[in-house]
Backbone as a printed PyTorch tensor [residue, N CA C, xyz], in Angstrom:
tensor([[[-19.2890,   4.0040,   1.5530],
         [-18.5810,   2.9670,   2.2530],
         [-17.3010,   2.6630,   1.4930]],

        [[-16.1850,   2.5710,   2.2060],
         [-14.8860,   2.2520,   1.5940],
         [-14.8090,   0.9290,   1.0590]],

        [[-14.4280,   0.7150,  -0.1940],
         [-14.1790,  -0.5800,  -0.8050],
         [-12.9810,  -1.1650,  -0.1700]],

        [[-13.0110,  -2.5600,   0.1000],
         [-12.0040,  -3.2740,   0.7720],
         [-11.8360,  -4.6020,  -0.0360]],

        [[-10.6430,  -5.0850,  -0.0810],
         [-10.3600,  -6.3920,  -0.6120],
         [ -9.3780,  -7.0730,   0.2960]],

        [[ -9.1930,  -8.3830,   0.1090],
         [ -8.1750,  -9.1070,   0.7890],
         [ -6.9860,  -9.4180,  -0.1830]],

        [[ -5.8990,  -9.8490,   0.4150],
         [ -4.6880, -10.0540,  -0.4950],
         [ -4.8840, -11.0780,  -1.4590]],

        [[ -5.6990, -12.0820,  -1.2550],
         [ -5.9420, -13.1100,  -2.2290],
         [ -6.6710, -12.7050,  -3.4080]],

        [[ -7.5190, -11.6900,  -3.2140],
         [ -8.3560, -11.2330,  -4.2850],
         [ -7.7430, -10.0450,  -5.0730]],

        [[ -6.5800,  -9.5660,  -4.6730],
         [ -5.9650,  -8.4780,  -5.3530],
         [ -5.6670,  -8.8920,  -6.7940]],

        [[ -5.9750,  -8.0620,  -7.8060],
         [ -5.8730,  -8.4390,  -9.1510],
         [ -4.2670,  -8.4190,  -9.5080]],

        [[ -3.8840,  -9.3340, -10.2760],
         [ -2.4760,  -9.4410, -10.8170],
         [ -2.1990,  -8.1480, -11.4840]],

        [[ -1.1200,  -7.4280, -11.1770],
         [ -0.7110,  -6.1950, -11.8930],
         [ -1.4300,  -4.9680, -11.4880]],

        [[ -2.2780,  -5.0050, -10.2850],
         [ -2.9850,  -3.8730,  -9.8490],
         [ -1.8980,  -2.9680,  -9.2760]],

        [[ -2.3480,  -1.6640,  -9.2280],
         [ -1.4130,  -0.5870,  -8.6480],
         [ -1.5050,  -0.6810,  -7.0940]],

        [[ -0.3760,  -1.1980,  -6.5600],
         [ -0.3250,  -1.3090,  -5.1070],
         [  0.5160,  -0.2190,  -4.3960]],

        [[ -0.1510,   0.4750,  -3.5120],
         [  0.5230,   1.5260,  -2.7920],
         [  0.6990,   1.2310,  -1.3910]],

        [[  2.0360,   1.2190,  -0.9320],
         [  2.3180,   0.8850,   0.4550],
         [  2.5470,   2.1800,   1.2460]],

        [[  1.8210,   2.3930,   2.2620],
         [  1.7760,   3.7040,   3.0230],
         [  2.5240,   3.5300,   4.4170]],

        [[  3.2420,   2.4600,   4.5180],
         [  3.9790,   2.2490,   5.8810],
         [  5.1250,   3.2090,   5.8840]],

        [[  5.7000,   3.3180,   7.0350],
         [  6.8250,   4.2450,   7.1990],
         [  8.1080,   3.5920,   6.6590]],

        [[  9.1610,   4.3690,   6.4980],
         [ 10.3830,   3.9680,   5.8550],
         [ 11.0790,   2.7560,   6.5050]],

        [[ 11.0540,   2.6230,   7.7750],
         [ 11.6680,   1.4570,   8.4430],
         [ 10.8440,   0.2110,   8.2100]],

        [[  9.5410,   0.3040,   8.1600],
         [  8.7050,  -0.8560,   7.8320],
         [  8.9780,  -1.2590,   6.3280]],

        [[  8.9470,  -0.2750,   5.3850],
         [  9.2480,  -0.6600,   4.0460],
         [ 10.5920,  -1.2480,   3.8730]],

        [[ 11.6890,  -0.7960,   4.5060],
         [ 13.0480,  -1.2580,   4.4190],
         [ 13.0870,  -2.7330,   4.7580]],

        [[ 12.3190,  -3.1210,   5.8560],
         [ 12.3240,  -4.3700,   6.3760],
         [ 11.7400,  -5.4380,   5.3820]],

        [[ 10.7380,  -4.9620,   4.5860],
         [ 10.1630,  -5.9570,   3.6700],
         [  8.8600,  -5.3250,   3.0450]],

        [[  8.7140,  -5.4860,   1.7660],
         [  7.5200,  -5.0080,   1.0480],
         [  7.2230,  -5.8910,  -0.1600]],

        [[  6.0590,  -5.6440,  -0.6830],
         [  5.6290,  -6.2850,  -1.9750],
         [  6.5410,  -5.8680,  -3.0270]],

        [[  7.0030,  -6.7300,  -3.8540],
         [  7.9970,  -6.4010,  -4.9770],
         [  7.5570,  -5.2460,  -5.8830]],

        [[  6.3550,  -5.1590,  -6.2310],
         [  5.8990,  -4.2000,  -7.2180],
         [  5.2540,  -2.9950,  -6.6120]],

        [[  5.2290,  -2.8630,  -5.2800],
         [  4.4740,  -1.7540,  -4.6510],
         [  5.2000,  -0.4920,  -4.8360]],

        [[  4.4480,   0.6300,  -4.8530],
         [  4.8830,   2.0150,  -4.7980],
         [  4.8320,   2.4250,  -3.3520]],

        [[  5.9030,   3.1620,  -2.8300],
         [  5.9970,   3.4990,  -1.3840],
         [  5.8920,   4.9750,  -1.2870]],

        [[  4.7650,   5.3410,  -0.5430],
         [  4.6820,   6.7720,  -0.0800],
         [  4.1800,   6.6850,   1.3210]],

        [[  5.0460,   6.9840,   2.3200],
         [  4.5080,   6.8620,   3.7060],
         [  3.3350,   7.7550,   4.0200]],

        [[  2.4130,   7.2170,   4.8970],
         [  1.2510,   7.9570,   5.1840],
         [  1.6510,   9.3870,   5.6970]],

        [[  2.7250,   9.4660,   6.5480],
         [  3.1250,  10.6940,   7.1840],
         [  3.4760,  11.8380,   6.1080]],

        [[  3.7570,  11.3340,   4.8640],
         [  4.1730,  12.2550,   3.8170],
         [  3.2170,  12.2870,   2.7330]],

        [[  2.1150,  11.5700,   2.7910],
         [  1.2390,  11.2650,   1.6680],
         [  0.6570,  12.6230,   1.1010]],

        [[  0.1160,  13.4520,   1.8840],
         [ -0.6000,  14.6830,   1.3250],
         [  0.5050,  15.3970,   0.4520]],

        [[  1.7650,  15.5780,   0.9420],
         [  2.6360,  16.3890,   0.2450],
         [  3.1910,  15.6230,  -0.9970]],

        [[  3.0830,  14.3760,  -1.0230],
         [  3.6600,  13.5360,  -2.1380],
         [  2.6760,  12.8820,  -3.0270]],

        [[  1.2910,  13.1310,  -2.8330],
         [  0.2580,  12.4000,  -3.5400],
         [  0.3870,  12.5450,  -5.0770]],

        [[  0.9530,  13.5990,  -5.5880],
         [  1.1580,  13.7210,  -7.0480],
         [  2.1260,  12.6540,  -7.5830]],

        [[  2.8710,  12.0000,  -6.8320],
         [  3.7330,  10.9400,  -7.3020],
         [  2.9500,   9.7110,  -7.7790]],

        [[  1.6920,   9.6790,  -7.4200],
         [  0.8420,   8.5820,  -7.9050],
         [  0.6630,   8.6650,  -9.4160]],

        [[  0.7450,   9.8240, -10.0000],
         [  0.3700,  10.0410, -11.3780],
         [ -1.0930,   9.8770, -11.6160]],

        [[ -1.4600,   9.2810, -12.7170],
         [ -2.8150,   9.0590, -13.0940],
         [ -2.9600,   7.6420, -13.3910]],

        [[ -3.1760,   6.8360, -12.2100],
         [ -3.2220,   5.4070, -12.4200],
         [ -4.4530,   4.9000, -13.2500]],

        [[ -4.2320,   3.9330, -14.0080],
         [ -5.3800,   3.3110, -14.7210],
         [ -5.9900,   2.2810, -13.7560]],

        [[ -7.2060,   2.4720, -13.4320],
         [ -7.8870,   1.4680, -12.5200],
         [ -7.6170,   1.9220, -11.0740]],

        [[ -8.1010,   1.1520, -10.1100],
         [ -8.0700,   1.5540,  -8.7630],
         [ -6.6530,   1.3620,  -8.2150]],

        [[ -6.4100,   2.1570,  -7.0670],
         [ -5.1940,   2.1120,  -6.3670],
         [ -5.4720,   1.1850,  -5.1060]],

        [[ -4.7450,   0.1370,  -4.9250],
         [ -4.8960,  -0.7730,  -3.8090],
         [ -3.8850,  -0.3050,  -2.7580]],

        [[ -4.4680,   0.1850,  -1.6160],
         [ -3.6760,   0.7340,  -0.5640],
         [ -3.3990,  -0.3050,   0.5650]],

        [[ -2.1180,  -0.3910,   0.8820],
         [ -1.7610,  -1.3620,   1.9560],
         [ -0.8410,  -0.7950,   3.0120]],

        [[ -0.9760,  -1.2580,   4.2040],
         [ -0.1110,  -0.8910,   5.3560],
         [  0.1910,  -2.1740,   6.0760]],

        [[  0.4650,  -2.1050,   7.3230],
         [  0.8560,  -3.2460,   8.1380],
         [ -0.3230,  -4.1710,   8.3810]],

        [[ -1.4590,  -3.5900,   8.8640],
         [ -2.5870,  -4.3250,   9.2360],
         [ -3.9600,  -3.8450,   8.6110]],

        [[ -3.9940,  -2.6110,   8.0730],
         [ -5.1780,  -2.1680,   7.3730],
         [ -5.7830,  -0.9250,   7.8470]],

        [[ -5.3320,  -0.3050,   8.9560],
         [ -5.8670,   0.9370,   9.5450],
         [ -5.3720,   2.1760,   8.7580]],

        [[ -4.0280,   2.3640,   8.6410],
         [ -3.5660,   3.5440,   7.8770],
         [ -3.9880,   3.4300,   6.4720]],

        [[ -3.9040,   2.3560,   5.8170],
         [ -4.2950,   2.2010,   4.4680],
         [ -5.7450,   2.6500,   4.2180]],

        [[ -6.6780,   2.3270,   5.1770],
         [ -8.0560,   2.6820,   5.1320],
         [ -8.1780,   4.1690,   5.0660]],

        [[ -7.3850,   4.9050,   5.9510],
         [ -7.3930,   6.3570,   6.0640],
         [ -6.9470,   6.9650,   4.7090]],

        [[ -5.8430,   6.3950,   4.1140],
         [ -5.3410,   6.9490,   2.8290],
         [ -6.2480,   6.5990,   1.6780]],

        [[ -6.9240,   5.4210,   1.6870],
         [ -7.8310,   5.0720,   0.6290],
         [ -8.9860,   5.9560,   0.6840]],

        [[ -9.5460,   6.2650,   1.8920],
         [-10.6230,   7.1810,   2.0510],
         [-10.2460,   8.5980,   1.5000]],

        [[ -9.1570,   9.1150,   1.8500],
         [ -8.6110,  10.3830,   1.4150],
         [ -8.5720,  10.4170,  -0.1680]],

        [[ -8.0750,   9.3250,  -0.7760],
         [ -7.9520,   9.2930,  -2.2240],
         [ -9.3220,   9.3390,  -2.8780]],

        [[-10.2790,   8.4700,  -2.2800],
         [-11.6460,   8.4850,  -2.8310],
         [-12.3430,   9.8430,  -2.6990]],

        [[-12.0480,  10.5150,  -1.6640],
         [-12.6340,  11.8910,  -1.3870],
         [-11.9650,  12.9200,  -2.4100]],

        [[-10.8260,  12.5700,  -2.9610],
         [-10.1030,  13.4860,  -3.8190],
         [-10.1180,  12.9190,  -5.2970]],

        [[-11.1370,  12.1450,  -5.6570],
         [-11.2650,  11.6870,  -7.0790],
         [-10.4730,  10.6050,  -7.6070]],

        [[ -9.7410,   9.8320,  -6.6810],
         [ -9.0260,   8.7180,  -7.1000],
         [ -9.6270,   7.4600,  -6.5410]],

        [[ -9.9580,   6.5080,  -7.5140],
         [-10.5860,   5.2690,  -6.9930],
         [ -9.5530,   4.4790,  -6.2390]],

        [[ -9.8580,   4.2650,  -5.0070],
         [ -8.9270,   3.4720,  -4.0940],
         [ -9.6140,   2.4400,  -3.2940]],

        [[ -8.9250,   1.3100,  -2.9460],
         [ -9.4090,   0.1390,  -2.3340],
         [ -8.4280,  -0.1990,  -1.1960]],

        [[ -9.0010,  -0.3370,  -0.0310],
         [ -8.1370,  -0.7610,   1.2090],
         [ -7.9170,  -2.2470,   1.0970]],

        [[ -6.6950,  -2.6030,   1.4470],
         [ -6.2640,  -4.0440,   1.4380],
         [ -6.3220,  -4.5120,   2.9610]],

        [[ -7.4260,  -5.3210,   3.2220],
         [ -7.6610,  -5.7880,   4.5540],
         [ -6.5850,  -6.6790,   5.0510]],

        [[ -6.1800,  -6.5380,   6.2370],
         [ -5.0920,  -7.3100,   6.7870],
         [ -3.7400,  -6.8440,   6.5270]],

        [[ -3.5540,  -5.9460,   5.5370],
         [ -2.2660,  -5.3740,   5.1730],
         [ -1.1410,  -6.4050,   4.8300]],

        [[  0.0380,  -5.9540,   5.0880],
         [  1.2600,  -6.7190,   4.7910],
         [  1.3610,  -7.9490,   5.7170]],

        [[  0.7600,  -7.8340,   6.8080],
         [  0.6440,  -9.0470,   7.7230],
         [ -0.0270, -10.1960,   7.0570]],

        [[ -1.2160,  -9.8720,   6.4040],
         [ -1.9610, -10.8510,   5.6900],
         [ -1.2290, -11.2670,   4.3750]],

        [[ -0.5360, -10.3850,   3.7180],
         [  0.2350, -10.5770,   2.5530],
         [  1.3100, -11.6350,   2.8030]],

        [[  2.0680, -11.4820,   3.9530],
         [  3.0560, -12.3680,   4.2860],
         [  2.5080, -13.6980,   4.6810]],

        [[  1.3970, -13.6890,   5.4070],
         [  0.7230, -14.9570,   5.8990],
         [  0.1700, -15.7780,   4.7270]],

        [[ -0.1060, -15.0980,   3.5520],
         [ -0.6660, -15.7280,   2.4210],
         [  0.4290, -16.4040,   1.5480]],

        [[  1.6720, -16.1260,   2.0210],
         [  2.8250, -16.6820,   1.3350],
         [  3.2380, -15.8040,   0.0870]],

        [[  2.7820, -14.6130,   0.0020],
         [  3.1540, -13.7410,  -1.0450],
         [  4.5710, -13.2100,  -0.8490]],

        [[  5.3290, -12.8840,  -1.9080],
         [  6.6980, -12.4040,  -1.7030],
         [  6.9290, -11.1390,  -0.9000]],

        [[  7.8570, -11.0780,  -0.0220],
         [  8.1890,  -9.9230,   0.6720],
         [  9.7460,  -9.7600,   0.4310]],

        [[ 10.1070,  -8.6050,  -0.0280],
         [ 11.5350,  -8.2730,  -0.3930],
         [ 11.9230,  -6.9870,   0.2590]],

        [[ 13.3450,  -6.9040,   0.3220],
         [ 13.9750,  -5.6890,   0.7450],
         [ 14.2420,  -4.8590,  -0.5320]],

        [[ 14.7940,  -3.6580,  -0.2780],
         [ 15.1880,  -2.7960,  -1.4440],
         [ 16.3000,  -3.4980,  -2.3210]],

        [[ 17.1430,  -4.3180,  -1.6970],
         [ 18.1500,  -4.9450,  -2.4490],
         [ 17.6370,  -6.2350,  -3.1880]],

        [[ 16.3480,  -6.6150,  -3.0130],
         [ 15.7800,  -7.8000,  -3.5930],
         [ 15.8780,  -9.0460,  -2.7060]],

        [[ 16.5890,  -8.9620,  -1.5060],
         [ 16.6460, -10.1150,  -0.6710],
         [ 15.2320, -10.3950,  -0.0170]],

        [[ 15.0770, -11.5510,   0.6090],
         [ 13.8820, -11.8860,   1.2590],
         [ 13.7220, -10.9020,   2.4030]],

        [[ 12.5530, -10.3400,   2.6690],
         [ 12.3100,  -9.4330,   3.6710],
         [ 11.3620,  -9.9610,   4.7270]],

        [[ 10.9530,  -9.1560,   5.6230],
         [ 10.0150,  -9.5580,   6.6500],
         [  9.0970,  -8.4320,   6.9100]],

        [[  7.9650,  -8.6650,   7.4810],
         [  6.9910,  -7.5990,   7.8370],
         [  7.1200,  -7.2800,   9.3600]],

        [[  7.4370,  -5.9830,   9.6130],
         [  7.5470,  -5.5310,  10.9390],
         [  6.3460,  -4.6360,  11.3140]]])
């Protein structure tokens, strides 16, 4: 069974992987997240490096991130799906920024 957490329970400083597409990322993302779109993930998965601890995977609502987290787990990387995704992140009052550091929004 796929491990899942909510945005409130995410550990401070955990490795957060955002798998939304470029336009979603550009509108707003978590400040410390790593961005690899789901559509490019298999080709770019080596960009994860060798993370210490689990990779927390997030998308808009939780469906795409669940698929990527499952893929990572099947390929030897400990991964946890973030339930509710960036919608829950924003609703919890967590920071959402653009690439320039301005306040962003979740689309």
